[in-house]
XYZ file of C-alpha atoms in Angstrom:
379
model
C 52.935 -50.588 3.707
C 50.978 -48.664 6.328
C 51.791 -45.396 4.570
C 50.443 -46.735 1.264
C 47.202 -47.862 2.929
C 46.749 -44.477 4.646
C 47.407 -42.526 1.427
C 45.048 -44.778 -0.533
C 42.275 -44.420 2.078
C 42.725 -40.663 2.248
C 42.550 -40.362 -1.516
C 39.389 -42.477 -1.598
C 37.675 -40.353 1.059
C 38.709 -37.161 -0.736
C 37.340 -38.552 -3.989
C 34.014 -39.379 -2.382
C 33.792 -35.887 -0.886
C 34.611 -34.223 -4.217
C 32.043 -36.326 -6.084
C 29.452 -35.645 -3.364
C 30.114 -31.923 -3.493
C 29.816 -31.931 -7.296
C 26.488 -33.767 -7.118
C 25.224 -31.385 -4.415
C 26.178 -28.280 -6.418
C 24.642 -29.677 -9.540
C 21.399 -30.486 -7.721
C 21.343 -27.042 -6.066
C 21.823 -25.273 -9.390
C 19.162 -27.472 -10.955
C 16.716 -26.684 -8.143
C 17.371 -22.968 -8.544
C 16.894 -23.045 -12.287
C 13.844 -25.276 -11.961
C 12.351 -22.904 -9.349
C 13.028 -19.948 -11.629
C 11.433 -21.770 -14.536
C 8.385 -22.654 -12.429
C 8.086 -19.020 -11.320
C 8.156 -17.843 -14.923
C 5.673 -20.491 -15.997
C 3.326 -19.657 -13.127
C 3.245 -15.980 -14.061
C 3.054 -16.658 -17.768
C 0.376 -19.281 -17.130
C -2.078 -16.476 -16.403
C -2.094 -15.717 -20.144
C -1.049 -12.117 -19.738
C 0.240 -10.304 -22.820
C 4.041 -10.274 -22.836
C 6.305 -7.403 -23.838
C 9.857 -7.576 -25.137
C 12.478 -5.951 -22.911
C 13.633 -3.759 -25.824
C 10.071 -2.444 -26.191
C 9.899 -1.436 -22.523
C 13.427 0.020 -22.566
C 12.563 2.163 -25.591
C 9.281 3.271 -24.006
C 11.045 4.447 -20.832
C 14.101 5.923 -22.573
C 16.149 3.000 -21.277
C 14.697 3.363 -17.754
C 15.874 6.953 -17.589
C 15.931 8.762 -14.255
C 13.805 11.473 -15.884
C 11.079 8.859 -16.442
C 11.188 7.588 -12.877
C 7.983 8.178 -10.902
C 9.123 6.717 -7.593
C 10.258 3.556 -5.843
C 8.671 1.125 -3.409
C 9.412 -2.242 -1.846
C 8.915 -3.875 -5.254
C 11.402 -1.641 -7.037
C 11.460 1.493 -9.221
C 8.407 2.711 -11.157
C 8.671 4.509 -14.504
C 6.335 6.121 -16.966
C 6.742 5.548 -20.685
C 5.149 5.714 -24.101
C 4.797 2.795 -26.503
C 5.384 3.144 -30.232
C 1.613 3.431 -30.838
C 1.463 6.412 -28.471
C -0.105 4.598 -25.504
C 1.204 5.840 -22.168
C 2.171 3.184 -19.650
C 3.501 2.738 -16.125
C 6.314 0.240 -15.630
C 7.101 -1.501 -12.326
C 10.558 -3.039 -12.511
C 11.522 -5.598 -9.903
C 14.655 -4.508 -8.092
C 17.519 -6.994 -8.407
C 18.255 -6.601 -4.685
C 14.657 -7.162 -3.586
C 14.259 -10.283 -1.444
C 10.462 -10.238 -1.423
C 9.837 -8.662 -4.805
C 9.281 -11.837 -6.822
C 6.618 -12.999 -4.358
C 4.941 -9.590 -4.488
C 5.063 -9.634 -8.285
C 3.415 -13.044 -8.466
C 0.873 -12.032 -5.825
C -0.061 -8.833 -7.634
C -0.380 -10.509 -11.042
C -2.553 -13.313 -9.694
C -4.864 -11.028 -7.722
C -5.345 -8.413 -10.438
C -5.937 -11.108 -13.044
C -8.630 -12.691 -10.845
C -10.256 -9.550 -9.450
C -12.157 -8.642 -12.620
C -12.766 -5.129 -11.311
C -12.136 -1.690 -12.748
C -9.007 -1.070 -10.738
C -5.776 -0.175 -12.473
C -5.523 -2.289 -15.595
C -2.545 -4.642 -15.857
C -1.551 -4.537 -19.539
C 1.050 -7.288 -19.394
C 4.450 -8.336 -18.154
C 8.025 -8.742 -19.308
C 9.993 -11.746 -18.067
C 13.343 -11.874 -19.812
C 16.632 -12.978 -18.300
C 16.746 -11.526 -14.796
C 14.126 -8.894 -15.583
C 10.696 -9.088 -13.968
C 8.515 -6.176 -15.104
C 4.802 -5.346 -14.869
C 3.168 -2.916 -17.304
C 0.054 -0.926 -16.306
C -2.249 1.624 -17.846
C -1.130 5.175 -17.171
C -3.037 7.213 -14.587
C -2.724 10.872 -15.716
C -3.389 12.316 -12.262
C -0.911 10.038 -10.502
C -1.630 9.210 -6.857
C -3.715 10.829 -4.153
C -0.711 11.959 -2.109
C 0.482 13.864 -5.190
C -2.391 16.272 -4.510
C -3.386 16.452 -0.871
C 0.077 16.967 0.614
C 1.237 19.539 -1.936
C 0.696 23.242 -1.247
C -0.292 24.082 -4.822
C -1.991 20.944 -6.101
C -4.110 20.516 -2.968
C -6.138 23.536 -4.098
C -7.314 21.497 -7.086
C -9.146 19.116 -4.747
C -12.050 21.050 -3.319
C -14.303 19.360 -0.788
C -16.752 17.927 -3.341
C -13.879 16.186 -5.173
C -12.426 14.888 -1.906
C -15.762 13.505 -0.772
C -16.203 11.865 -4.190
C -12.769 10.244 -3.791
C -13.547 9.144 -0.208
C -16.746 7.397 -1.323
C -14.931 5.791 -4.259
C -12.204 4.350 -2.033
C -14.832 3.046 0.393
C -16.714 1.281 -2.425
C -13.445 -0.156 -3.736
C -12.593 -1.627 -0.333
C -16.119 -2.986 0.027
C -15.658 -4.776 -3.283
C -12.379 -6.321 -2.110
C -13.799 -7.376 1.258
C -17.238 -8.553 0.283
C -18.428 -8.252 -3.308
C -15.619 -9.828 -5.361
C -15.385 -13.568 -5.852
C -12.213 -13.365 -3.775
C -12.071 -11.987 -0.230
C -9.038 -9.737 -0.242
C -7.216 -7.783 2.460
C -5.058 -5.120 0.852
C -2.683 -4.626 3.838
C -1.011 -1.521 2.380
C -3.794 0.997 1.822
C -2.377 4.528 1.810
C -2.642 7.724 -0.223
C 0.231 6.764 -2.548
C -1.578 3.496 -3.406
C -4.748 5.274 -4.506
C -4.372 6.349 -8.135
C -6.575 8.902 -9.897
C -7.653 8.626 -13.530
C -8.436 11.515 -15.877
C -11.870 11.951 -14.231
C -10.338 11.836 -10.717
C -11.945 8.450 -10.121
C -9.898 6.700 -7.395
C -8.475 3.266 -8.081
C -6.851 1.171 -5.361
C -3.498 -0.123 -6.603
C -0.454 -2.159 -5.579
C -1.665 -5.599 -4.512
C 1.822 -6.964 -3.889
C 1.155 -7.371 -0.149
C -2.529 -8.309 -0.395
C -3.849 -11.583 1.000
C -6.819 -13.740 0.021
C -9.034 -14.914 2.900
C -11.092 -18.081 2.784
C -14.798 -17.747 3.537
C -14.457 -19.053 7.103
C -11.316 -17.068 7.981
C -11.636 -14.059 10.274
C -8.029 -13.247 11.202
C -4.499 -14.544 10.653
C -1.338 -14.306 12.735
C 1.841 -13.762 10.744
C 5.538 -13.655 11.610
C 6.200 -11.195 8.787
C 4.510 -7.847 9.318
C 4.268 -5.822 6.117
C 2.776 -2.450 5.386
C 3.499 1.231 5.993
C 4.082 2.991 9.284
C 1.288 5.435 9.969
C -1.347 3.252 8.305
C -0.924 -0.104 10.064
C -3.521 -1.177 12.613
C -2.093 -1.477 16.164
C -2.875 -5.191 16.630
C -1.153 -5.923 13.329
C 1.928 -3.747 13.893
C 2.440 -5.059 17.443
C 1.177 -8.649 17.401
C 1.182 -9.572 13.699
C -2.582 -10.219 13.708
C -4.365 -9.045 10.584
C -7.904 -9.295 9.302
C -10.323 -7.377 7.128
C -10.455 -4.881 9.995
C -6.790 -4.033 9.294
C -7.911 -2.248 6.118
C -10.605 -0.450 8.124
C -7.954 1.200 10.302
C -5.936 2.216 7.231
C -9.079 3.676 5.677
C -9.681 5.668 8.869
C -6.198 7.188 8.597
C -6.673 7.914 4.906
C -10.048 9.548 5.596
C -8.507 11.703 8.319
C -5.731 12.780 5.938
C -8.166 13.667 3.154
C -10.328 15.763 5.447
C -7.431 17.549 7.134
C -4.850 17.774 4.347
C -2.319 16.624 6.932
C -0.107 13.550 6.826
C -0.495 11.193 9.789
C 3.056 9.931 9.617
C 5.229 12.653 11.127
C 2.419 15.034 12.132
C 3.296 17.224 15.099
C 1.060 19.904 16.598
C 3.147 22.666 18.112
C 0.626 23.706 20.759
C -0.565 20.406 22.201
C 2.243 18.000 21.246
C -0.176 15.409 19.814
C -0.259 12.982 16.904
C -2.825 13.611 14.171
C -5.143 10.994 15.720
C -4.664 12.511 19.174
C -5.313 15.994 17.848
C -8.510 14.840 16.078
C -9.684 13.198 19.310
C -8.952 16.372 21.302
C -10.986 18.463 18.832
C -13.833 15.926 18.949
C -14.073 16.188 22.719
C -14.035 19.988 22.482
C -16.647 20.058 19.699
C -14.220 21.788 17.318
C -13.752 19.226 14.538
C -13.975 21.885 11.824
C -10.597 23.216 13.012
C -9.037 20.022 11.634
C -10.262 20.547 8.077
C -7.977 21.748 5.290
C -8.208 25.586 5.211
C -8.049 25.586 1.410
C -11.640 24.356 1.043
C -13.301 25.839 4.146
C -15.078 28.566 2.171
C -16.846 26.147 -0.173
C -17.334 22.891 1.708
C -20.315 21.204 3.305
C -19.531 21.570 7.019
C -21.828 18.747 8.180
C -20.381 16.409 5.537
C -16.809 17.211 6.565
C -17.574 16.710 10.265
C -19.312 13.430 9.431
C -16.233 12.165 7.580
C -13.911 12.948 10.493
C -16.460 11.347 12.840
C -16.422 8.161 10.718
C -12.619 8.172 10.679
C -12.581 8.210 14.499
C -14.976 5.238 14.539
C -12.452 3.371 12.361
C -9.567 4.252 14.718
C -10.987 3.164 18.067
C -8.778 1.192 20.414
C -10.547 -2.170 20.047
C -10.764 -3.684 16.520
C -14.079 -5.362 17.342
C -15.583 -1.875 17.683
C -14.556 -0.778 14.175
C -17.344 -0.686 11.561
C -17.257 -2.924 8.489
C -16.791 -1.367 5.057
C -20.436 -2.014 4.234
C -21.378 0.013 7.327
C -18.918 2.755 6.395
C -20.436 3.021 2.900
C -23.900 3.355 4.462
C -22.642 5.997 6.904
C -21.133 8.041 4.076
C -24.311 7.864 2.014
C -26.869 8.744 4.681
C -27.677 11.396 7.272
C -28.450 8.916 10.049
C -27.096 9.682 13.503
C -23.668 8.153 14.101
C -22.596 6.528 17.377
C -20.100 8.480 19.444
C -16.540 7.258 18.877
C -14.575 5.708 21.714
C -11.041 6.806 22.466
C -8.609 5.791 19.708
C -5.433 3.830 20.262
C -1.980 5.350 19.614
C -2.649 8.600 21.471
C 0.888 9.055 22.773
C 2.331 12.545 22.845
C 4.775 12.944 20.057
C 8.031 14.870 19.744
C 9.039 16.182 16.316
C 11.544 13.746 14.845
C 12.267 15.754 11.711
C 13.044 19.385 11.069
C 9.941 21.206 9.822
C 9.776 21.234 6.035
C 9.947 24.821 4.783
C 7.645 23.933 1.898
C 5.062 22.366 4.176
C 1.806 24.262 4.023
C 0.691 23.555 7.581
C 3.930 23.964 9.500
C 4.127 20.379 10.744
C 6.898 17.926 10.065
C 6.549 15.019 7.718
C 8.496 12.160 6.237
C 8.356 9.924 3.210
C 5.952 7.002 3.128
C 7.588 3.696 2.233
C 6.338 0.154 2.454
C 8.231 -1.670 5.185
C 8.829 -5.254 6.240
C 9.069 -6.058 9.960
C 10.330 -9.476 10.891
C 9.486 -11.654 13.863
C 6.358 -9.964 15.154
C 4.977 -11.559 18.286
């Protein structure tokens, strides 16, 4: 009798557990599918034109490696041509990306709301597991395609570089102050500045951007995102970001444009300094012109070039509260008024070469690829 009772009780408990597990799995699968459906609806709710997957596959030769332009944290990027002859750029969400869907939604929402002449988002493709964004094609690709290449850098004389510098500054000012949203880009770098057929710069890739409310000045985050070499110190170390975070990135970008040298991986053989440290050393010695790209030294405006490096050092000072706003930077670039002396920058540590010198590198310093990174658990 006891055995029958025990068997019956055991069977009942097992039945309850099985039914409970079935209900749990069913609910979990429903939540996943419902979340996926809500994600699709939220993106589609922005009334973007939609493309069929077959159309995009045909345009990119079935996402051929030969059509691949590069790859970032979002996933691979391809160029393609639609049936009507229009050239496009395709950003395809990587299936292994853990943050990609959030970046996709973020980028779509921000670009749709910006109403500015940045890179035009033509539409999206959401089909099965595919999440794809389609953009207008930029014939001159990105800024890093020119300034860090031995041959193509010669196509950017000083007047073109200064034009690009002022364009980037005005674009950031729009994001920070003049648009109906207050946006921090958080991943400003040369590869995220695209150039159209007239070499007009357009800030791109808003996957990591954040909208600030009118009364917000800074935010502390546990997930640090961005690119080494361009991240402001207080953000990289403490996870604190603000509009000033873009100011630091602009300072690095300005230094790279004026020098033709890449901050990330720069190593000076004589004085063992980073690019920022080397610029600071030349400032103190009154030799800033030695930092400029030798390819345009015969035709550039010396005072203008020195002024740009001077402004970059003001954007790279140790204390963020000392950095100028973008509105001030735009005024500095457009006037001949006397600039304040820069204070010592942060990140002046001596640096050992961590890569073998690239034989194709025009300046004889080492470099490495720029990729967007995610750092977890910043303090």
